[in-house]
Coordinates of C-alpha atoms in Angstrom, one line a residue:
Chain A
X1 CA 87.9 71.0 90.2
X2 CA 85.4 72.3 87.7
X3 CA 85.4 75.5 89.3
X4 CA 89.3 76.1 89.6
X5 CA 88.9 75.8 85.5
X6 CA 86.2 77.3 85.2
X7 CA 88.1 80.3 87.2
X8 CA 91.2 79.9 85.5
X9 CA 89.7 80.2 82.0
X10 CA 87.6 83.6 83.2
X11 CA 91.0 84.8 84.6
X12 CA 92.5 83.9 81.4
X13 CA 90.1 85.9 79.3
X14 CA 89.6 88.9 81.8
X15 CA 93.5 89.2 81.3
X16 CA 93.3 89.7 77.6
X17 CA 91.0 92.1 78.1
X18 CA 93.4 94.2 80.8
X19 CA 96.2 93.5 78.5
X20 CA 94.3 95.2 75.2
X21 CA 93.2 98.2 77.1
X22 CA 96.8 98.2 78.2
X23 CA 98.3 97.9 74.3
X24 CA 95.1 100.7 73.4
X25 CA 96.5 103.0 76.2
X26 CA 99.6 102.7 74.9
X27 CA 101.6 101.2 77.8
X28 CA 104.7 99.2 78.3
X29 CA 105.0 95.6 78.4
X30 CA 105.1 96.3 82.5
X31 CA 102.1 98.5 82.5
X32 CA 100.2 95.8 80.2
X33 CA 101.3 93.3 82.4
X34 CA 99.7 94.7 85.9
X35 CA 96.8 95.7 84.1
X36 CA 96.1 92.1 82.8
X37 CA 96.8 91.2 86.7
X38 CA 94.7 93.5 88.1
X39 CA 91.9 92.9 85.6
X40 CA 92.0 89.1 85.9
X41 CA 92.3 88.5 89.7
X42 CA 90.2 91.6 90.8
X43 CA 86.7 90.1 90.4
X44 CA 88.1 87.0 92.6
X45 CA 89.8 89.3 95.4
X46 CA 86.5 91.0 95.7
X47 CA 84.3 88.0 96.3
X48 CA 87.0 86.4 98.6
X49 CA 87.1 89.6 100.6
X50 CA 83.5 90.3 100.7
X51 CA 83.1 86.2 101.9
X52 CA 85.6 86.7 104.4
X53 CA 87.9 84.1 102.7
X54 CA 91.8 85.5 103.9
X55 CA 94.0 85.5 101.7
X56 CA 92.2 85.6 98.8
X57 CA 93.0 81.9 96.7
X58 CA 94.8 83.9 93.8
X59 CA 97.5 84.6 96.7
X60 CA 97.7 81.2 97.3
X61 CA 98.7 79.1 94.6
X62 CA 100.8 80.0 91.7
X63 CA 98.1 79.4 88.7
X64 CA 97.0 82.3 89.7
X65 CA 99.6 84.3 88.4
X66 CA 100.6 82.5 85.9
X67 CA 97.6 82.3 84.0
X68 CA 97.3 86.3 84.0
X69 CA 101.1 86.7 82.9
X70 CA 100.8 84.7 80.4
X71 CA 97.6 86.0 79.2
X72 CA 99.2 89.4 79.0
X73 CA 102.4 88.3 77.5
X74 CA 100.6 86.6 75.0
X75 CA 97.9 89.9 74.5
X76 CA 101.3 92.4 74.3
X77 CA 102.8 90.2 71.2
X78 CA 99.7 88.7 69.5
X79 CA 97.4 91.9 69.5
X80 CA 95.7 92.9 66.7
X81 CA 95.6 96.4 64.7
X82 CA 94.7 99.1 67.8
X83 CA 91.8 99.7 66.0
X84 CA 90.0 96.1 65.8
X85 CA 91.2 96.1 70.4
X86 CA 87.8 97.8 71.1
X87 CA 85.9 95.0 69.5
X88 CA 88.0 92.1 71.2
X89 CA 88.1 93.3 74.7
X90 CA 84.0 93.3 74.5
X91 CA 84.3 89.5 73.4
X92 CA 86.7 88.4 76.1
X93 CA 85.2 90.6 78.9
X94 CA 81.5 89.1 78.1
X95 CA 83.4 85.6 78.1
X96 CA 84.8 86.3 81.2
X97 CA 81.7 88.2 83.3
X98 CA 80.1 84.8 82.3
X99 CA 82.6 82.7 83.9
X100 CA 82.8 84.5 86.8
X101 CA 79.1 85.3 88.3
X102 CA 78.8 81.5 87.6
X103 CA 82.2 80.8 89.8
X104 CA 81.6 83.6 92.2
X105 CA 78.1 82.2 92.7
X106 CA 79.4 78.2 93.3
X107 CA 82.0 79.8 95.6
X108 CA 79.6 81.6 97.7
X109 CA 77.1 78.5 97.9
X110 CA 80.2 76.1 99.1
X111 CA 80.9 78.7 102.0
X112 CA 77.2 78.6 103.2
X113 CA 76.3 82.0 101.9
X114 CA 72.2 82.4 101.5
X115 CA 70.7 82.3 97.9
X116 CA 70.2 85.8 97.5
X117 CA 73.5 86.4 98.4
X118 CA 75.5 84.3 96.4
X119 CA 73.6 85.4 93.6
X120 CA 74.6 89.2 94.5
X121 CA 78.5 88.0 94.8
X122 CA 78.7 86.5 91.7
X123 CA 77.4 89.6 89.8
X124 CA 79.6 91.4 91.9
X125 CA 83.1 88.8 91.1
X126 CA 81.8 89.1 87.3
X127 CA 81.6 92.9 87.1
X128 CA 84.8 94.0 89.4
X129 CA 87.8 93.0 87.4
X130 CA 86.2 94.7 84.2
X131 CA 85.5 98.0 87.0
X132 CA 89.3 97.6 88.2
X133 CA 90.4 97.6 84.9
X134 CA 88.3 100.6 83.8
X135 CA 88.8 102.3 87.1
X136 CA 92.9 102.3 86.4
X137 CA 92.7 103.0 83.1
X138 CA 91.0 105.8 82.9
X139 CA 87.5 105.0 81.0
X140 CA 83.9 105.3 82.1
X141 CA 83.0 101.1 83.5
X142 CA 81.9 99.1 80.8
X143 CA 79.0 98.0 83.6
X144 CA 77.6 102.0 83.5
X145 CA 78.0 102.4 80.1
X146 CA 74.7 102.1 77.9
X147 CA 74.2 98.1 77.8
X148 CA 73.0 95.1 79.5
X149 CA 75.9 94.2 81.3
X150 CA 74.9 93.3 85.0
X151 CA 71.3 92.0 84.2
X152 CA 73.2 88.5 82.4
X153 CA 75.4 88.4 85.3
X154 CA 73.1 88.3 87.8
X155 CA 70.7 85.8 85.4
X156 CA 74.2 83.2 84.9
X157 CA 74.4 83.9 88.9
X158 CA 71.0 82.9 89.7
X159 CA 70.6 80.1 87.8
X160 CA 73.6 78.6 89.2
X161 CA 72.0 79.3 92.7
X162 CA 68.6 78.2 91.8
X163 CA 69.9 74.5 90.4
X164 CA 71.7 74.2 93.8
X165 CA 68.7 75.0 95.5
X166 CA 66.8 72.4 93.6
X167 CA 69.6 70.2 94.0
X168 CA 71.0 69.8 90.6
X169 CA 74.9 70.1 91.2
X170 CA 75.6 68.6 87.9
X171 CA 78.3 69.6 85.7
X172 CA 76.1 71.2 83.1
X173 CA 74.3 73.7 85.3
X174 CA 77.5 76.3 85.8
X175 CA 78.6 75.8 82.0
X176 CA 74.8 76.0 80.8
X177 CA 74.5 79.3 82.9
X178 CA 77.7 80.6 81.7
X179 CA 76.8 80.1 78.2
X180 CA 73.0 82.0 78.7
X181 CA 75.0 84.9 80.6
X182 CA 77.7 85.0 77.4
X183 CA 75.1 84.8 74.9
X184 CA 73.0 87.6 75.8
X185 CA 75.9 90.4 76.5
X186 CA 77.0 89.4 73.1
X187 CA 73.2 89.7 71.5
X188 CA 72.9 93.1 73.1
X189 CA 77.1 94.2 72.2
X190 CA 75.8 93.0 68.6
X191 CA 72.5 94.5 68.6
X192 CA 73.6 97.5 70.2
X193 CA 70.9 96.9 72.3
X194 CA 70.3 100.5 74.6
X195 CA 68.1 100.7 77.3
X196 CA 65.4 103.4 78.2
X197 CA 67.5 106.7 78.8
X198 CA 66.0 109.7 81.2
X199 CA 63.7 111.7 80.0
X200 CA 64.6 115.7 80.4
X201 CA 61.8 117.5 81.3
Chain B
X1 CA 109.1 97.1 116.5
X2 CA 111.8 97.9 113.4
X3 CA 108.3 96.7 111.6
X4 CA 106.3 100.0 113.3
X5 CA 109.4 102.2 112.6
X6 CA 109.1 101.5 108.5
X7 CA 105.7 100.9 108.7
X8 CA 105.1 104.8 109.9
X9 CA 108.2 105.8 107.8
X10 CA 106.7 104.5 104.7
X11 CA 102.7 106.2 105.9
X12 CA 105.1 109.7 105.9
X13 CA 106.7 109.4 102.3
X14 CA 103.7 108.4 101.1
X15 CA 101.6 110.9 102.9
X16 CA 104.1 113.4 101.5
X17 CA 103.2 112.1 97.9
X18 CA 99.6 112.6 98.3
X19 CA 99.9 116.3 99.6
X20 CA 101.8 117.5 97.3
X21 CA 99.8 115.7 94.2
X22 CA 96.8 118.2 96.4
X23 CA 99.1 120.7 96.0
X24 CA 99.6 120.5 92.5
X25 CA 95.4 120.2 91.9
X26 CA 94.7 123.1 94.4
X27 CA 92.6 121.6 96.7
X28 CA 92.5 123.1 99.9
X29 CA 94.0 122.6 103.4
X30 CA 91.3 119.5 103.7
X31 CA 91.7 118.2 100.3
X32 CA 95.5 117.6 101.1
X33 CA 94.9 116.0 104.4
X34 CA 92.5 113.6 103.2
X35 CA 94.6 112.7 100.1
X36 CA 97.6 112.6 102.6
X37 CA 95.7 110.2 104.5
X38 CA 94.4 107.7 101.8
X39 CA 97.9 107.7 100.4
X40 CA 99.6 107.1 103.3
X41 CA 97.0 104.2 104.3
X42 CA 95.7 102.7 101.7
X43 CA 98.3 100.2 101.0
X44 CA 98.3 99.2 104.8
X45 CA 94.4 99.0 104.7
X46 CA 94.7 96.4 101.3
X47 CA 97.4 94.6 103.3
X48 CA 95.4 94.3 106.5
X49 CA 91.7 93.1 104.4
X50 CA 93.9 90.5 102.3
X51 CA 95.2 88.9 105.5
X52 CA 92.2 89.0 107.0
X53 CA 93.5 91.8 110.2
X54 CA 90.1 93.3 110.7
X55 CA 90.2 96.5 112.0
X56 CA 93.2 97.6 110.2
X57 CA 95.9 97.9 112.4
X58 CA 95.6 101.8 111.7
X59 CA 92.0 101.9 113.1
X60 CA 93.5 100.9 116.3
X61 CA 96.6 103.2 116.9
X62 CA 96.7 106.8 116.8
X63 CA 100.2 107.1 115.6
X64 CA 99.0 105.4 112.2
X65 CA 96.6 108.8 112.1
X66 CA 99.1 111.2 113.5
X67 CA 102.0 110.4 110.6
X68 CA 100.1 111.2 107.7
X69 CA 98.6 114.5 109.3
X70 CA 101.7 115.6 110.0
X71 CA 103.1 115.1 106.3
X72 CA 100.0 116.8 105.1
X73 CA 100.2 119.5 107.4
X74 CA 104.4 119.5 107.0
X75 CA 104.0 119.8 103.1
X76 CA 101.0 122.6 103.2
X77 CA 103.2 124.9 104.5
X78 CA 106.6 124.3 102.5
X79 CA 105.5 122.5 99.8
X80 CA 108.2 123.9 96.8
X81 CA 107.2 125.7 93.6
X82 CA 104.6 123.8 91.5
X83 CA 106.8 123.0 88.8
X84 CA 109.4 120.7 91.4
X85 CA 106.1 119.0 92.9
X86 CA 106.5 115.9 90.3
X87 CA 110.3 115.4 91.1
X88 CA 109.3 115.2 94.5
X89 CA 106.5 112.8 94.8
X90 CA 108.3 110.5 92.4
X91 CA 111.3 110.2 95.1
X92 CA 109.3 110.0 97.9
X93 CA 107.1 107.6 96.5
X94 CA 110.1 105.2 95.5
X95 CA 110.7 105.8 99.0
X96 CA 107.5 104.9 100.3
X97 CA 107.3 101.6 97.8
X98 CA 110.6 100.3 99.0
X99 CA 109.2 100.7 102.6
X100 CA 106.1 98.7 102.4
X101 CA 106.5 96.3 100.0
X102 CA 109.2 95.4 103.1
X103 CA 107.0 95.6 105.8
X104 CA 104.1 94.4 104.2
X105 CA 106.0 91.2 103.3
X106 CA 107.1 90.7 106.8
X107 CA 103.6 91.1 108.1
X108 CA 102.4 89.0 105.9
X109 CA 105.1 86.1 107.1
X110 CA 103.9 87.3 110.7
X111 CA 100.3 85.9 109.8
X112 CA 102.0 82.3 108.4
X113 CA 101.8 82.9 104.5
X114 CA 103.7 81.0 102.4
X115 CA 106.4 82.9 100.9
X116 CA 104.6 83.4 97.4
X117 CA 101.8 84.6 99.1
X118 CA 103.9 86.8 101.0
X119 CA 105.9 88.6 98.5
X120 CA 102.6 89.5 96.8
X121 CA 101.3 90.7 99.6
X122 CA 104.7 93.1 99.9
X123 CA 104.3 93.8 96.5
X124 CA 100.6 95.1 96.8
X125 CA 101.0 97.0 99.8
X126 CA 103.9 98.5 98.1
X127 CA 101.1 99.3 95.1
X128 CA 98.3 100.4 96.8
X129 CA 98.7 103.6 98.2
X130 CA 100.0 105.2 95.1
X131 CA 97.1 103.8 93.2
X132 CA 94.5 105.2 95.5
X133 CA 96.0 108.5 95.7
X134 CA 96.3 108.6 91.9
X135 CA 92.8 107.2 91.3
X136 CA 91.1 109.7 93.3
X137 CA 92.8 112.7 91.9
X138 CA 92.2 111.7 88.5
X139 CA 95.8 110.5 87.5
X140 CA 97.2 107.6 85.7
X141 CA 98.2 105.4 88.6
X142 CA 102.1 105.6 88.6
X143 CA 102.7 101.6 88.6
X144 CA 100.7 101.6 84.8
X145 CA 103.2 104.8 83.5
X146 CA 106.0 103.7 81.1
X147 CA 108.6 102.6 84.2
X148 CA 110.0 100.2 86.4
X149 CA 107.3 100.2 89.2
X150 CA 106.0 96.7 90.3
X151 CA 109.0 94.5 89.8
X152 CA 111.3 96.2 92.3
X153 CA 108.7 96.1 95.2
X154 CA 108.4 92.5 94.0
X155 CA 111.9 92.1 94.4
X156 CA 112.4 94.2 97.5
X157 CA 109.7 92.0 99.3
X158 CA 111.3 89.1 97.4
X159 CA 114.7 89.5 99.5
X160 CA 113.1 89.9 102.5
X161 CA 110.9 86.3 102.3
X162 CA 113.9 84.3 101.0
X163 CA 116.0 85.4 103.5
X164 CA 113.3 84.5 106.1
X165 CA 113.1 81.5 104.8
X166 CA 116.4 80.7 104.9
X167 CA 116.4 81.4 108.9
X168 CA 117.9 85.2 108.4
X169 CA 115.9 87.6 111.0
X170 CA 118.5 90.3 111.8
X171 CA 117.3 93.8 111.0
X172 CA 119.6 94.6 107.7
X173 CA 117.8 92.1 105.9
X174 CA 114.6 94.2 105.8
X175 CA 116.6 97.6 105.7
X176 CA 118.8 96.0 102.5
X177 CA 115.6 95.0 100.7
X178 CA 114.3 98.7 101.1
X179 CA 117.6 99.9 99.6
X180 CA 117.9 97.7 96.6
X181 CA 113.7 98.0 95.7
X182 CA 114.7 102.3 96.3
X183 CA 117.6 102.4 94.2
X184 CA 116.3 100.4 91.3
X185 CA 113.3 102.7 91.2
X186 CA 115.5 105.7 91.6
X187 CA 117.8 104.7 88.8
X188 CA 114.3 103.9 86.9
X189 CA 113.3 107.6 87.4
X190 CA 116.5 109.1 86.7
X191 CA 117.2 107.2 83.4
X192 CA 113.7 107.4 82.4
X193 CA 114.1 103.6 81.8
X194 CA 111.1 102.6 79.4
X195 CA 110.2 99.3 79.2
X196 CA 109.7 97.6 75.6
X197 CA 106.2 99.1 73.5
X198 CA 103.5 96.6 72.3
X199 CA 104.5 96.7 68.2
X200 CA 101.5 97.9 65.9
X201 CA 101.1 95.9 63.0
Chain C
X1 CA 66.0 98.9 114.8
X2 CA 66.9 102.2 114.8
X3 CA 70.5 101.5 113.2
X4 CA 68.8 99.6 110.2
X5 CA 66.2 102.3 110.1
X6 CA 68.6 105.1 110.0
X7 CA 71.0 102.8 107.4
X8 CA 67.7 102.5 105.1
X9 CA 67.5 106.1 105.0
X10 CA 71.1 106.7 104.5
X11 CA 71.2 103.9 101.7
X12 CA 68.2 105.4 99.7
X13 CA 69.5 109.5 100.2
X14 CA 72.8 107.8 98.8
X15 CA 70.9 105.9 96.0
X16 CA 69.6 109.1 94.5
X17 CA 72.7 110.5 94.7
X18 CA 74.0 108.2 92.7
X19 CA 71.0 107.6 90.2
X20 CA 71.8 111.8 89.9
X21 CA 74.8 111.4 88.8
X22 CA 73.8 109.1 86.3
X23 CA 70.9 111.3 84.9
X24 CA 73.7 114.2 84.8
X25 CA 76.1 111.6 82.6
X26 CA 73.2 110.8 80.4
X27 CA 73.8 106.8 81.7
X28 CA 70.4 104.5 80.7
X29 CA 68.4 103.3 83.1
X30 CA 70.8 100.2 83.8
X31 CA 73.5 102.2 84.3
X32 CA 71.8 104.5 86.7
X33 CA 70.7 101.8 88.9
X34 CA 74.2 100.5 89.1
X35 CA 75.4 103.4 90.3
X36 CA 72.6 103.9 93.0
X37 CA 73.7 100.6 93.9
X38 CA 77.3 100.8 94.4
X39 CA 76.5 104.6 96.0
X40 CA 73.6 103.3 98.5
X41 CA 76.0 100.2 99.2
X42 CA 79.5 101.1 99.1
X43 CA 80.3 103.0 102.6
X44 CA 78.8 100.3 104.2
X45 CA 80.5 97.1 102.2
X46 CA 83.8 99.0 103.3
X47 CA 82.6 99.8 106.6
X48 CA 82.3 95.7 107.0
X49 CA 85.2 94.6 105.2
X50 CA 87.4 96.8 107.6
X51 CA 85.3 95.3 111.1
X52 CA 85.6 92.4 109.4
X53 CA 82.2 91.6 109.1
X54 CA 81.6 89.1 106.4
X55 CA 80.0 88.8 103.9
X56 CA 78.9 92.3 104.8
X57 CA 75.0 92.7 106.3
X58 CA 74.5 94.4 102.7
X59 CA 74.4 91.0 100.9
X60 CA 72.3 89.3 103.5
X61 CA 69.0 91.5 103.3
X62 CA 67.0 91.6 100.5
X63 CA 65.7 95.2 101.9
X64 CA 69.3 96.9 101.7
X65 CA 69.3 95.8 98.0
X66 CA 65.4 97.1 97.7
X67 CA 65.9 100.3 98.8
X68 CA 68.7 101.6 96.4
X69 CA 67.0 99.8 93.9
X70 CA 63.4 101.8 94.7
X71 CA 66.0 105.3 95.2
X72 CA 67.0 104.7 91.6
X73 CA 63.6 104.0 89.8
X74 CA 62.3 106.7 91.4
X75 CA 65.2 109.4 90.8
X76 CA 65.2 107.7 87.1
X77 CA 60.9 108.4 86.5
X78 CA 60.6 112.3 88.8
X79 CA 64.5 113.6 88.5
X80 CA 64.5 117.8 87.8
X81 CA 66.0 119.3 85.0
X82 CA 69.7 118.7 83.9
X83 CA 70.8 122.2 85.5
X84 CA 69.4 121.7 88.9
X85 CA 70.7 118.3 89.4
X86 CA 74.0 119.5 91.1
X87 CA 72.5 121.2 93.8
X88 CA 70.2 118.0 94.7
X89 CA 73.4 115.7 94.5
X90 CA 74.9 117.9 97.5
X91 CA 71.9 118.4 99.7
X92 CA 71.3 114.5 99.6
X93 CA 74.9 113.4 100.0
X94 CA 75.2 116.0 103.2
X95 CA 72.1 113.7 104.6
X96 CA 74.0 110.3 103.5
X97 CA 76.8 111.5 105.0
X98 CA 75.1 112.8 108.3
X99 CA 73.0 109.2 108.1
X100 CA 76.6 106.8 107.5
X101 CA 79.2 108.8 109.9
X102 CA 76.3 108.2 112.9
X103 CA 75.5 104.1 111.9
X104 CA 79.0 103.4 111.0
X105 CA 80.3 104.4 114.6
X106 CA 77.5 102.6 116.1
X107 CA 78.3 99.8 114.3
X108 CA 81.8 99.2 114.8
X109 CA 80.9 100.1 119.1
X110 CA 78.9 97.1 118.6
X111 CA 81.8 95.1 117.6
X112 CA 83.6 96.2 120.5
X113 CA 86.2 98.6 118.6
X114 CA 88.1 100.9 120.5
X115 CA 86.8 104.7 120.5
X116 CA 88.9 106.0 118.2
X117 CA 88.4 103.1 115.7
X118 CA 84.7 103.4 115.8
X119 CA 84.7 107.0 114.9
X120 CA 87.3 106.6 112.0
X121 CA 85.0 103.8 110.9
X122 CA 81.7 106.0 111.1
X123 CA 83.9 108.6 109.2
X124 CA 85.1 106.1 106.5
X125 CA 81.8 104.7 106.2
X126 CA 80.2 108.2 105.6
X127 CA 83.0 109.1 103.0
X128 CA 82.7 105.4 101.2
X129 CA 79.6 106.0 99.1
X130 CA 80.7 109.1 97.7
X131 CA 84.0 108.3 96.9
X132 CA 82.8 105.2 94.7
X133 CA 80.1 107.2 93.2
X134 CA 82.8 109.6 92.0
X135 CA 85.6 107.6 91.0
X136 CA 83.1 105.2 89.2
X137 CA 81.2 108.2 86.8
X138 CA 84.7 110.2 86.1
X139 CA 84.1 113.1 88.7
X140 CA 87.0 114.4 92.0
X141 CA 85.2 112.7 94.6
X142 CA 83.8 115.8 96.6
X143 CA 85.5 114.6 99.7
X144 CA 88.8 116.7 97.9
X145 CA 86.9 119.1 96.7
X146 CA 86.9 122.7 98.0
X147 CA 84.7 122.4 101.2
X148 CA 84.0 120.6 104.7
X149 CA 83.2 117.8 104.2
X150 CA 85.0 114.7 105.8
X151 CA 85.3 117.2 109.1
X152 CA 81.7 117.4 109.8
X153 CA 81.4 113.3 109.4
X154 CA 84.2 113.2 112.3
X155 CA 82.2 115.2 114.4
X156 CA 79.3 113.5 114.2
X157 CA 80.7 109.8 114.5
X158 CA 82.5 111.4 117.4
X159 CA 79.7 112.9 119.3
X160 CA 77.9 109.1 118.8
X161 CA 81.0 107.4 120.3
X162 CA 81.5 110.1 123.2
X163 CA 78.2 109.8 124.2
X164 CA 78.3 105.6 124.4
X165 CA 81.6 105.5 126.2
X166 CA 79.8 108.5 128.9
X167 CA 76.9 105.5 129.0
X168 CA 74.1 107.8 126.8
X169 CA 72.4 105.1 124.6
X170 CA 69.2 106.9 124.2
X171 CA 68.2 107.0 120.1
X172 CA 68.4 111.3 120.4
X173 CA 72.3 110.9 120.8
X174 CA 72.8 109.8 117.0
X175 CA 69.8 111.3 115.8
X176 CA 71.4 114.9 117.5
X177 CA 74.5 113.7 115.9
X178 CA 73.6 113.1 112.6
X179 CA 71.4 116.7 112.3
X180 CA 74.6 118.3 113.6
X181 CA 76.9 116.8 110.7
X182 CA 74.1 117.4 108.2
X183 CA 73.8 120.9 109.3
X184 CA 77.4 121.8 109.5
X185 CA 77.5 120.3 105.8
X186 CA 74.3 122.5 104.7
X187 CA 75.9 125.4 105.9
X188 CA 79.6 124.5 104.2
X189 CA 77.7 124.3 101.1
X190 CA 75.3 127.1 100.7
X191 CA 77.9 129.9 101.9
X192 CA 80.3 127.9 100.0
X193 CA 83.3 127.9 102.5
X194 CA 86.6 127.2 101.4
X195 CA 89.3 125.8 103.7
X196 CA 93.0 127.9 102.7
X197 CA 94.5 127.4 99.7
X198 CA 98.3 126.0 99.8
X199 CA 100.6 129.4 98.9
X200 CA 102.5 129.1 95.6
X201 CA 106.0 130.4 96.6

């Protein structure tokens, strides 16, 4: 239960974020539309695939879809100024990287999946509808570009798995995780927080 | 059988589709089969991972290989001047949506979906190969451009789950569904129908 | 044993492709392990997704997550100058490529696929890592590009299945096979061969 909301909101929010790049790139109400699709459900169709869950639940049941549409119907005629997007789809995609390696991670655990790898499939269900979305649109993904994007997923992930381990399954451990994940993409998008580049020699 | 027939109907269009966008970035004889190849399957493969048919049916047959060699070999030697290459792969992609977003549907119903599920399923496989081939070869994927892309496929796979649901299994219903999804995109292309533009304010 | 050993290798030659291609983007050293990630681990993720192996052996082992991890670090600290970078990216795909086209076939002959499956599979599998290093970072993935590339995979994942369905298991059959691909690859690149152009009429 927790996790279907939990999964809903992150589709939600990874929506808006398809649906701005959309309004940024200039594209039709159509063109926003798939992209807030493809950007909310990716993530989840990745993990379900790569657990062997088929169909993927966003196929499913009609939430699914609904709660992209509407994020990107509500994106194409509430957006801001196009220059104030930039700032916005940073907020929602941390928002919804959070929420996702903490769903992807519970997801995994409930199908059996080891530790280390339902750690590794929630970073990998937080990062791939932001990469989808990136991927399609043309830019470089946020998750190479020059911030801390995969380390909080894989922190929100692991904590998730590590209170399960422990046996804590209460409901303050996914939204406690989710919460340290969001809060430290946002420190480091503030902070424009860089790490080390290569040296040339 | 019909379901082989369109199935290796729609691998040819959209192998067509993915030579000649080869064509237009000069790659070589290889380049064009390869992208013939991922055009023509990728929406197959997508289909076949989401229902959980591991291998791909076009790992197992050689006909699935066969088709899309031929179109790439077929359009390397009289592919049309340059500047007719775009007309071209926008009607034989219409051609090749219409056709999968059909047979992916009924495949899908094959494998028990329910219908929603199903008609998704159409509509992705009806997506997916044009989004490959446009990925890789550095293109905005056709279903994001400024037309009407994803909702025909939607409703061509649409037609062809309601009418299976309502106990219709003779072989027009599939070849209708093709026809209407075609024609919408065809008059989409022709009338350079643009969907509405987010506002700026 | 000698499939994981010869995956290992295949994974880290990958993983400083990819780690090169982030040095050559001027990506920190976050992004650059990402990308040595997704390169060392992506022909084999869709090699397993399309068997049908799930969650894929990649997500299991804490060594196939080490190794592209180690491939980055190490390409991050000792990488040459900007302007010889290029050159290094081909020479170690050609081996990744050699490695993947040999494990991929023996892999899916393990899951009892049909000939002709298994060496599509060792091909795809080859191909994979590239491709997502490319698409990810902005580049043509060099399977389009002007030279033989995707060929010399076939041949090796073929020689590997012609030899296990004529009852050779010994470990010089893909060891052979895989020199042979890397070779042919080698030689494409150095003399620079270039497959025929498609005529503009």
């Amino acid at each position: 239960m927790l996790l279907a909301v939990l999964d809903l909101v992150g589709i939600f929010v990874f929506g808006i974020t398809g649906a701005l790049v959309g309004v940024r790139k200039n594209l039709d109400v159509f063109g926003i539309q798939v992209l807030a699709l493809v950007t909310g459900l990716g993530g989840g169709f990745l993990r379900d695939v790569l657990i062997g869950v088929t169909p993927p639940a966003a196929l499913e049941d009609w939430r699914y879809l609904a709660v992209p549409v509407a994020a990107g119907l509500l994106t194409f005629f509430l957006h801001p100024r196009i220059g104030r997007v930039e700032r916005l789809v940073n907020i929602f995609d941390a928002a919804g990287l959070a929420l996702f390696c903490v769903t992807g991670a519970l997801k995994a655990i409930d199908y059996g999946l080891s530790p280390l790898s339902a750690a590794l499939l929630g970073t990998i269900s937080g990062i791939g509808g932001g990469v989808v979305r990136d991927v399609l649109s043309g830019r470089v993904p946020v998750v190479l570009r020059s911030e801390i994007y995969a380390t909080p997923a894989f922190l929100g992930a692991g904590i998730v798995v590590l209170a399960s381990a422990l046996g804590y399954h209460a409901l303050w451990v996914p939204i406690s995780a989710a919460v340290v994940c969001f809060l430290i993409r946002l420190v480091a998008i503030r902070r424009g927080w860089n790490a080390p580049l290569p040296r040339n020699p």
